[in-house]
């Protein structure tokens, strides 16, 4: 055949190779071109690693429908197709040509293993169907069968085999691309579920809501037949794992307090407890579980711990149920992501609940404290920073409300807030004020000392009066004569009572005689007068002018 004719045929094969993207259709196009160029029948047998068989994939023939899709040839069987599969070049059998379709960089060590095989164990022609397909150097992809090949087309047979290998390579690349896109789509969808769940979980402020959201998301969004959640309970050294809830076929069953799952965390061989104890995910086959548990499980079950900063809070067990598939590695990674989010949310929910309980307890204690403070006889002001409260006595003394700020207190009390002690008068009352600081809290105690102050003042006055009388008596003893004595008495009394004038009278026989006076008097005092009344009753009389 002339070179131009060969190039034209190669061009048709090339166009057939590029016409479609699907592997089966590409192969069908190639074989149809081959039949158009004079080949009576063409078929392709591809090697399947899973079954170790050469399976008829596509075929083409002139004048009638031609198919090989029902043919499967085991490698161990003897036959021309199997022989061509291990051959280095085309094999001819009467009018049929069998061309090995081999990938790039082929060494063809399997064609003559006794001479070319360099690995251990070494293959032979009798054992190559067992050993060679598992070897890294093995690259045959199938066998191209052509019947009734025209003489002019025979020089192009090796090139046709290479084009078929190229079509298979393109098909593999397309399949890999499609698988990668499908896997990426699944990842994107799963991550969107993870993101949505994370938003739902962080909104939950109660542990039960967090765990229910987690279990329902695993069941509804990831298709698990059963999701079991167990929590760590008990005290240090006596911890145990108890079932909390189960979602089965999207139905929620609360099992807290009634669950059959109650496993000693330190010693239980159960995989659920082991996952928590070792803080790692376990994927186990159904056959590894006790018979009474395994009968309702899927082929494999994943046990994933719920962790929060390396602290194990519980565990989740998931499976696809009887008749369903096993749990895949991808699903395990998604469950781990979700339990990680749930672990943080669960810890936050527990802290929120503890804070809420603490706030209620503090509010109750504060109410009791306020009631006690209200019953105290002293005034008490408690400040937290610049704000606080005052009991009834303090409110009455300081004229403030129950809630009081530092600015409302008199500035004179500031030294007491620093731990000092002082006396403070307000509204006609006197208080002894003492303060103390405990961290950011300041306490002021106001003790009413008004009565004590009055009694102390009266006592001081009494002492001063008594001392004046004693001084007066001593002065009288020192004087000689009545006139100096009466003068001394009047002056002492003036000093004692802070009086402007003084008068000393003596009554003799019903008449009064002035012994000493600091001011001039008339010859006879008018009657009646206070002096006569005081003398008559024997009791001091006074009158404010």
XYZ file of C-alpha atoms in Angstrom:
545
model
C 0.000 0.000 0.000
C 1.246 3.428 -0.830
C 2.234 5.704 2.070
C -0.545 8.176 1.294
C -3.142 5.430 1.578
C -1.724 4.260 4.891
C -1.752 7.841 6.200
C -5.381 8.204 5.146
C -6.332 5.025 7.042
C -4.387 6.191 10.098
C -6.223 9.482 9.872
C -9.576 7.696 10.016
C -8.420 5.715 13.043
C -7.223 8.932 14.674
C -10.567 10.639 14.093
C -12.345 7.616 15.547
C -10.096 7.852 18.585
C -11.000 11.502 19.170
C -14.705 11.348 18.249
C -16.022 10.506 21.740
C -14.919 10.639 25.366
C -16.535 7.482 26.700
C -14.121 4.495 26.648
C -16.612 1.921 25.264
C -17.719 4.228 22.455
C -14.114 5.046 21.532
C -13.326 1.339 21.192
C -16.487 0.756 19.176
C -15.518 3.595 16.817
C -12.049 2.099 16.302
C -13.415 -1.342 15.504
C -16.021 0.080 13.117
C -13.261 1.859 11.173
C -11.349 -1.432 11.067
C -14.347 -3.222 9.528
C -14.853 -0.368 7.118
C -11.254 -0.859 5.960
C -11.936 -4.499 5.090
C -11.669 -6.409 8.359
C -14.517 -8.920 8.536
C -14.866 -9.021 12.326
C -13.112 -7.209 15.165
C -13.391 -7.732 18.912
C -11.629 -6.546 22.008
C -11.065 -8.597 25.155
C -10.073 -6.554 28.232
C -8.336 -7.896 31.310
C -10.216 -7.611 34.641
C -7.917 -7.793 37.666
C -10.731 -8.625 40.103
C -11.712 -11.849 38.355
C -8.475 -12.494 36.415
C -10.446 -12.937 33.219
C -10.317 -11.627 29.677
C -13.823 -10.367 29.014
C -15.261 -9.438 25.623
C -16.095 -5.738 25.738
C -16.921 -4.529 22.200
C -17.037 -6.067 18.734
C -17.858 -5.103 15.179
C -18.624 -7.173 12.060
C -19.825 -6.637 8.514
C -23.201 -7.770 7.385
C -24.545 -8.996 10.717
C -24.715 -8.093 14.379
C -21.572 -9.286 16.053
C -21.027 -9.390 19.811
C -18.595 -10.929 22.326
C -20.012 -9.367 25.494
C -20.998 -12.772 26.907
C -17.486 -14.225 26.601
C -15.224 -14.420 29.685
C -11.919 -16.301 29.323
C -10.038 -17.203 32.576
C -6.293 -16.647 32.442
C -5.562 -20.112 33.801
C -7.324 -21.783 30.847
C -5.427 -22.632 27.670
C -6.517 -20.800 24.551
C -5.359 -18.552 21.738
C -6.625 -15.351 23.360
C -4.785 -16.171 26.607
C -1.657 -17.025 24.599
C -1.822 -13.705 22.722
C -2.371 -11.849 26.048
C 1.091 -12.952 27.223
C 2.746 -12.625 23.762
C 5.219 -9.945 22.731
C 3.770 -9.454 19.264
C 0.797 -10.401 17.031
C -0.311 -14.033 17.041
C -1.931 -15.434 13.885
C -4.349 -18.340 13.918
C -5.540 -19.146 10.378
C -7.532 -16.033 9.305
C -7.594 -14.447 12.782
C -4.995 -12.049 14.093
C -4.667 -11.667 17.868
C -2.838 -8.492 18.911
C -1.747 -7.918 22.533
C -2.823 -4.491 23.733
C -0.046 -3.321 26.060
C 0.487 -0.103 27.982
C 3.488 2.190 27.724
C 7.020 1.244 28.777
C 6.424 -2.485 28.422
C 9.338 -4.831 29.155
C 7.538 -7.998 27.931
C 9.233 -10.018 30.659
C 6.039 -12.072 30.934
C 6.417 -13.243 27.301
C 9.531 -15.264 28.172
C 9.615 -15.416 31.985
C 12.244 -18.150 32.221
C 14.759 -15.771 30.599
C 13.513 -12.276 31.478
C 11.893 -12.552 34.939
C 14.047 -10.919 37.644
C 11.740 -10.996 40.671
C 11.163 -13.651 43.282
C 9.420 -16.007 43.048
C 10.336 -16.318 39.376
C 7.518 -17.041 36.948
C 7.457 -19.687 34.232
C 5.172 -20.205 31.256
C 3.158 -22.578 33.415
C 2.842 -20.218 36.408
C 2.809 -16.789 34.780
C -1.007 -16.576 34.845
C -0.717 -16.743 38.664
C 2.354 -14.572 39.308
C 2.691 -12.026 36.517
C -0.647 -10.109 36.888
C 0.368 -9.169 40.443
C 3.816 -7.913 39.398
C 4.534 -4.172 39.107
C 6.160 -4.728 35.665
C 3.029 -6.326 34.159
C 1.245 -3.924 31.750
C -0.948 -5.880 29.228
C -4.490 -4.485 29.036
C -6.205 -6.977 26.715
C -6.263 -8.622 23.306
C -7.512 -7.208 19.996
C -9.005 -9.883 17.725
C -9.231 -9.238 13.940
C -10.595 -11.718 11.376
C -10.199 -11.476 7.629
C -7.630 -8.683 7.645
C -6.845 -7.421 4.120
C -3.232 -7.780 3.008
C -2.828 -4.032 2.680
C -3.896 -3.441 6.306
C -1.583 -6.000 7.898
C 1.472 -3.659 8.211
C -0.673 -1.322 10.294
C -1.760 -3.970 12.824
C 0.905 -3.080 15.472
C -0.049 0.582 15.148
C -3.749 -0.341 15.478
C -2.917 -2.182 18.701
C -1.088 0.926 19.981
C -4.075 3.119 19.085
C -6.328 0.719 20.981
C -3.983 0.946 23.991
C -4.100 4.741 23.670
C -7.912 4.642 23.600
C -7.906 2.499 26.737
C -5.497 4.927 28.364
C -7.743 7.848 27.496
C -10.700 5.900 28.829
C -8.871 5.222 32.073
C -7.988 8.898 32.423
C -11.605 9.887 31.777
C -12.815 7.308 34.287
C -10.305 8.561 36.834
C -11.431 12.115 36.165
C -15.096 11.172 36.532
C -14.373 9.252 39.706
C -12.371 12.166 41.070
C -15.188 14.601 40.216
C -17.768 12.293 41.771
C -15.618 11.881 44.863
C -15.049 15.638 45.019
C -18.810 16.166 44.709
C -19.400 13.696 47.534
C -16.750 15.420 49.634
C -18.293 18.828 48.952
C -21.754 17.562 49.841
C -20.473 15.850 52.986
C -18.526 18.926 54.051
C -21.600 21.056 53.499
C -23.425 18.691 55.857
C -20.560 19.022 58.347
C -20.681 22.807 58.086
C -24.471 22.888 58.463
C -24.313 20.552 61.432
C -21.584 22.640 63.037
C -23.842 25.693 62.811
C -26.751 23.742 64.288
C -24.663 22.215 67.077
C -23.086 25.457 68.262
C -26.566 26.947 68.682
C -27.537 24.216 71.154
C -26.997 25.185 74.779
C -28.067 21.886 76.336
C -26.013 18.645 76.107
C -29.095 16.613 75.109
C -29.779 18.977 72.190
C -26.152 18.744 71.008
C -26.171 14.938 70.993
C -29.590 14.661 69.390
C -28.530 17.028 66.595
C -25.357 14.981 66.045
C -27.163 11.616 65.941
C -29.963 12.830 63.656
C -27.495 14.436 61.241
C -25.506 11.196 60.986
C -28.712 9.269 60.353
C -30.484 11.635 57.966
C -27.619 13.280 56.109
C -25.105 10.430 55.950
C -27.567 7.555 55.713
C -26.520 5.462 58.708
C -29.098 2.862 59.687
C -28.235 3.105 63.380
C -26.431 5.740 65.469
C -25.747 5.059 69.142
C -24.428 7.748 71.503
C -22.944 6.938 74.919
C -21.531 9.349 77.517
C -18.837 9.033 80.172
C -20.288 9.261 83.664
C -19.176 8.640 87.238
C -16.221 9.861 89.266
C -12.489 9.642 88.635
C -11.400 6.022 88.920
C -15.009 4.773 88.759
C -16.008 6.087 85.351
C -18.389 4.117 83.190
C -19.882 4.499 79.727
C -23.666 4.702 79.598
C -25.966 4.745 76.586
C -27.611 8.132 76.093
C -29.693 7.838 72.919
C -30.062 5.744 69.768
C -31.360 6.744 66.344
C -32.570 3.692 64.416
C -34.090 4.137 60.972
C -34.401 7.877 61.776
C -36.422 7.219 64.970
C -34.951 8.692 68.165
C -34.923 6.541 71.314
C -33.771 8.153 74.575
C -31.963 5.533 76.644
C -30.375 7.572 79.430
C -30.867 5.750 82.712
C -32.451 2.676 81.072
C -29.822 1.692 78.506
C -28.331 -1.783 78.469
C -25.033 -0.083 77.641
C -23.295 0.432 80.988
C -19.630 -0.375 80.560
C -16.791 0.050 83.126
C -14.482 2.395 81.274
C -11.219 1.075 82.700
C -11.793 -2.644 82.139
C -14.542 -3.283 79.587
C -13.399 -5.074 76.379
C -16.373 -3.641 74.483
C -15.154 -1.656 71.430
C -17.310 1.307 72.475
C -15.468 1.574 75.811
C -12.143 0.784 74.132
C -12.558 3.663 71.653
C -13.129 6.056 74.574
C -10.317 4.592 76.644
C -7.770 4.743 73.809
C -9.171 7.992 72.338
C -9.101 6.595 68.783
C -11.560 5.365 66.190
C -12.155 1.630 65.845
C -13.723 0.001 62.764
C -14.643 -3.606 63.440
C -16.305 -6.355 61.440
C -19.609 -7.813 62.524
C -17.930 -11.151 63.200
C -15.813 -9.549 65.947
C -18.893 -8.645 68.008
C -20.873 -10.877 70.369
C -23.552 -12.868 68.469
C -26.498 -11.212 70.235
C -25.145 -7.797 69.200
C -23.865 -8.631 65.722
C -27.107 -10.049 64.336
C -28.649 -6.585 63.791
C -25.444 -4.862 62.655
C -24.019 -4.091 59.239
C -20.866 -5.738 57.835
C -18.700 -3.278 59.774
C -19.272 -0.817 62.598
C -17.324 2.359 63.427
C -16.780 3.377 67.043
C -15.694 7.039 67.233
C -14.808 8.820 70.508
C -16.290 12.248 71.279
C -13.295 14.360 72.298
C -12.891 17.903 73.610
C -9.263 18.975 74.000
C -8.132 15.339 74.365
C -10.753 14.702 77.055
C -13.040 11.805 76.176
C -16.679 12.779 76.782
C -18.307 9.761 75.158
C -18.497 7.781 71.930
C -20.635 7.263 68.822
C -21.236 3.916 67.081
C -22.542 3.927 63.485
C -23.405 1.204 60.958
C -25.581 0.667 57.882
C -27.649 -2.138 59.386
C -28.309 -5.686 58.175
C -28.131 -5.906 54.404
C -26.323 -2.563 54.123
C -22.680 -1.889 53.189
C -19.821 -1.554 55.634
C -18.682 1.798 56.983
C -16.143 3.291 54.556
C -12.993 5.215 55.411
C -14.526 8.403 53.989
C -17.568 8.018 56.230
C -15.302 7.452 59.229
C -13.502 10.729 58.508
C -16.805 12.604 58.306
C -17.996 11.063 61.566
C -14.708 12.080 63.194
C -15.179 15.645 61.939
C -18.726 15.773 63.279
C -17.845 14.252 66.646
C -15.000 16.768 66.942
C -17.453 19.639 66.443
C -19.956 17.960 68.764
C -17.267 17.449 71.421
C -16.515 21.166 71.574
C -20.228 22.032 71.539
C -20.945 19.432 74.228
C -18.209 20.843 76.465
C -19.576 24.363 75.909
C -23.112 23.151 76.699
C -21.897 21.470 79.890
C -20.051 24.627 80.929
C -23.128 26.718 80.113
C -25.309 24.444 82.231
C -22.810 24.525 85.102
C -22.628 28.312 84.824
C -26.413 28.534 84.797
C -26.668 26.299 87.865
C -23.945 28.316 89.578
C -25.731 31.568 88.737
C -28.969 30.225 90.200
C -27.131 29.057 93.302
C -25.402 32.428 93.647
C -28.707 34.242 93.182
C -30.268 32.051 95.867
C -27.319 32.595 98.214
C -27.402 36.312 97.508
C -31.119 36.369 98.353
C -30.468 34.568 101.636
C -27.529 36.851 102.402
C -29.632 39.925 101.685
C -32.352 38.608 103.983
C -29.809 38.086 106.774
C -28.350 41.535 106.211
C -31.824 43.058 106.391
C -32.263 41.596 109.859
C -28.967 42.915 111.225
C -29.168 45.764 113.785
C -26.267 47.533 112.064
C -26.182 49.198 108.685
C -24.253 47.239 106.039
C -23.182 48.365 102.564
C -21.640 45.787 100.169
C -19.904 47.077 97.026
C -18.729 45.031 94.024
C -16.471 47.488 92.287
C -18.501 50.675 92.158
C -21.969 49.079 92.486
C -23.599 47.221 95.380
C -26.494 47.105 97.792
C -27.381 48.391 101.265
C -29.550 46.856 103.968
C -32.432 48.657 105.698
C -30.368 50.261 108.481
C -27.822 51.573 105.990
C -30.550 52.894 103.685
C -32.103 54.744 106.635
C -28.787 56.174 107.796
C -27.434 57.205 104.381
C -30.749 58.000 102.621
C -29.962 55.678 99.696
C -31.859 52.897 97.914
C -31.352 49.151 98.069
C -29.015 49.394 95.066
C -26.251 51.834 95.780
C -23.218 53.106 93.907
C -19.919 54.327 95.281
C -20.715 57.867 94.144
C -23.841 57.992 96.304
C -21.882 57.434 99.515
C -20.592 60.452 101.486
C -16.961 61.228 100.721
C -16.187 61.101 104.466
C -16.645 57.299 104.361
C -13.838 56.759 101.843
C -11.115 56.077 104.489
C -13.293 53.343 105.965
C -13.500 51.619 102.565
C -9.737 51.273 102.631
C -9.914 49.391 105.931
C -9.951 52.319 108.353
C -12.278 53.087 111.226
C -14.026 56.389 111.918
C -17.004 58.080 113.558
C -19.519 59.726 111.310
C -22.472 61.974 112.129
C -25.450 62.384 109.851
C -29.036 63.464 110.442
C -28.557 63.960 114.190
C -27.176 60.432 114.673
C -23.622 59.286 115.209
C -22.196 56.077 113.729
C -19.031 54.088 114.199
C -18.009 53.054 110.670
C -15.633 50.239 109.866
C -14.743 48.913 106.414
C -12.880 46.032 104.801
C -11.878 45.023 101.276
C -11.998 41.404 100.084
C -10.665 41.318 96.525
C -12.935 43.594 94.485
C -15.630 43.531 97.168
C -15.847 46.291 99.768
C -17.920 46.085 102.989
C -18.980 48.993 105.222
C -20.580 48.441 108.648
C -22.346 51.393 110.360
C -22.968 50.920 114.093
C -25.288 53.504 115.714
C -23.494 55.017 118.712
C -25.793 58.021 119.214
C -27.005 56.924 122.670
C -23.548 55.953 123.777
C -22.192 59.323 122.659
C -24.951 61.127 124.564
C -24.276 59.151 127.721
C -20.534 59.751 127.401
C -21.173 63.488 127.050
C -23.501 63.519 130.078
C -20.961 61.547 132.070
C -18.250 64.002 131.132
C -20.473 66.887 132.170
C -21.266 65.172 135.471
C -17.606 64.576 136.108
C -16.839 68.188 135.295
C -19.643 69.371 137.639
C -18.491 67.154 140.463
C -14.923 68.289 139.968
C -16.136 71.917 140.124
C -17.884 71.252 143.437
C -14.751 69.640 144.773
C -12.717 72.614 143.591
C -15.311 74.938 145.192
C -15.107 73.120 148.493
C -11.334 73.246 148.433
C -11.469 76.951 147.644
C -13.887 77.540 150.550
C -11.536 75.825 152.927
C -8.703 78.035 151.832
C -10.629 81.337 152.359
C -10.771 83.121 155.648
C -13.845 85.211 156.209
C -17.328 85.173 154.737
C -16.924 87.843 152.059
C -13.964 86.262 150.261
C -15.667 82.865 150.542
C -18.946 84.037 149.002
C -17.096 85.837 146.242
C -15.109 82.699 145.437
C -18.288 80.623 145.375
C -20.039 82.995 142.965
C -17.054 83.117 140.602
C -16.769 79.323 140.571
C -20.466 78.995 139.782
C -20.189 81.568 137.014
C -17.375 79.574 135.455
C -19.225 76.267 135.929
C -22.438 77.465 134.314
C -20.811 79.961 131.926
C -23.038 82.688 133.420
C -22.708 86.406 132.920
C -23.865 87.370 136.421
C -23.964 85.658 139.786
C -25.814 86.155 143.065
C -25.507 84.423 146.432
C -28.330 84.855 148.974
C -28.726 83.638 152.509
C -32.053 83.248 154.271
C -32.107 84.032 157.968
C -35.338 84.038 159.979
C -37.594 84.441 156.973
C -35.552 87.288 155.537
C -33.014 87.193 152.713
C -29.603 88.686 152.796
C -27.344 89.195 149.784
C -23.938 87.718 150.520
C -22.388 88.478 147.124
C -23.625 89.863 143.798
C -21.818 90.698 140.590
C -24.426 93.306 139.660
C -26.176 96.047 141.658
C -29.543 95.092 143.144
C -32.437 97.217 144.484
C -32.882 97.421 148.207
C -35.631 94.818 148.247
C -36.294 92.172 145.584
C -39.785 92.053 144.153
C -41.978 89.190 145.263
C -42.647 86.475 144.303
C -39.354 85.595 142.542
C -37.547 82.440 141.454
C -35.008 82.704 144.245
C -37.721 82.415 146.898
C -39.358 79.554 144.938
C -36.089 77.632 144.649
C -35.416 78.151 148.360
C -38.918 77.080 149.284
C -38.901 73.887 147.185
C -35.239 72.982 147.634
C -34.868 72.348 143.874
C -33.052 74.247 141.112
C -35.179 76.522 138.997
C -34.183 77.982 135.704
C -35.680 80.255 133.062
C -34.425 81.070 129.624
C -34.567 84.786 128.872
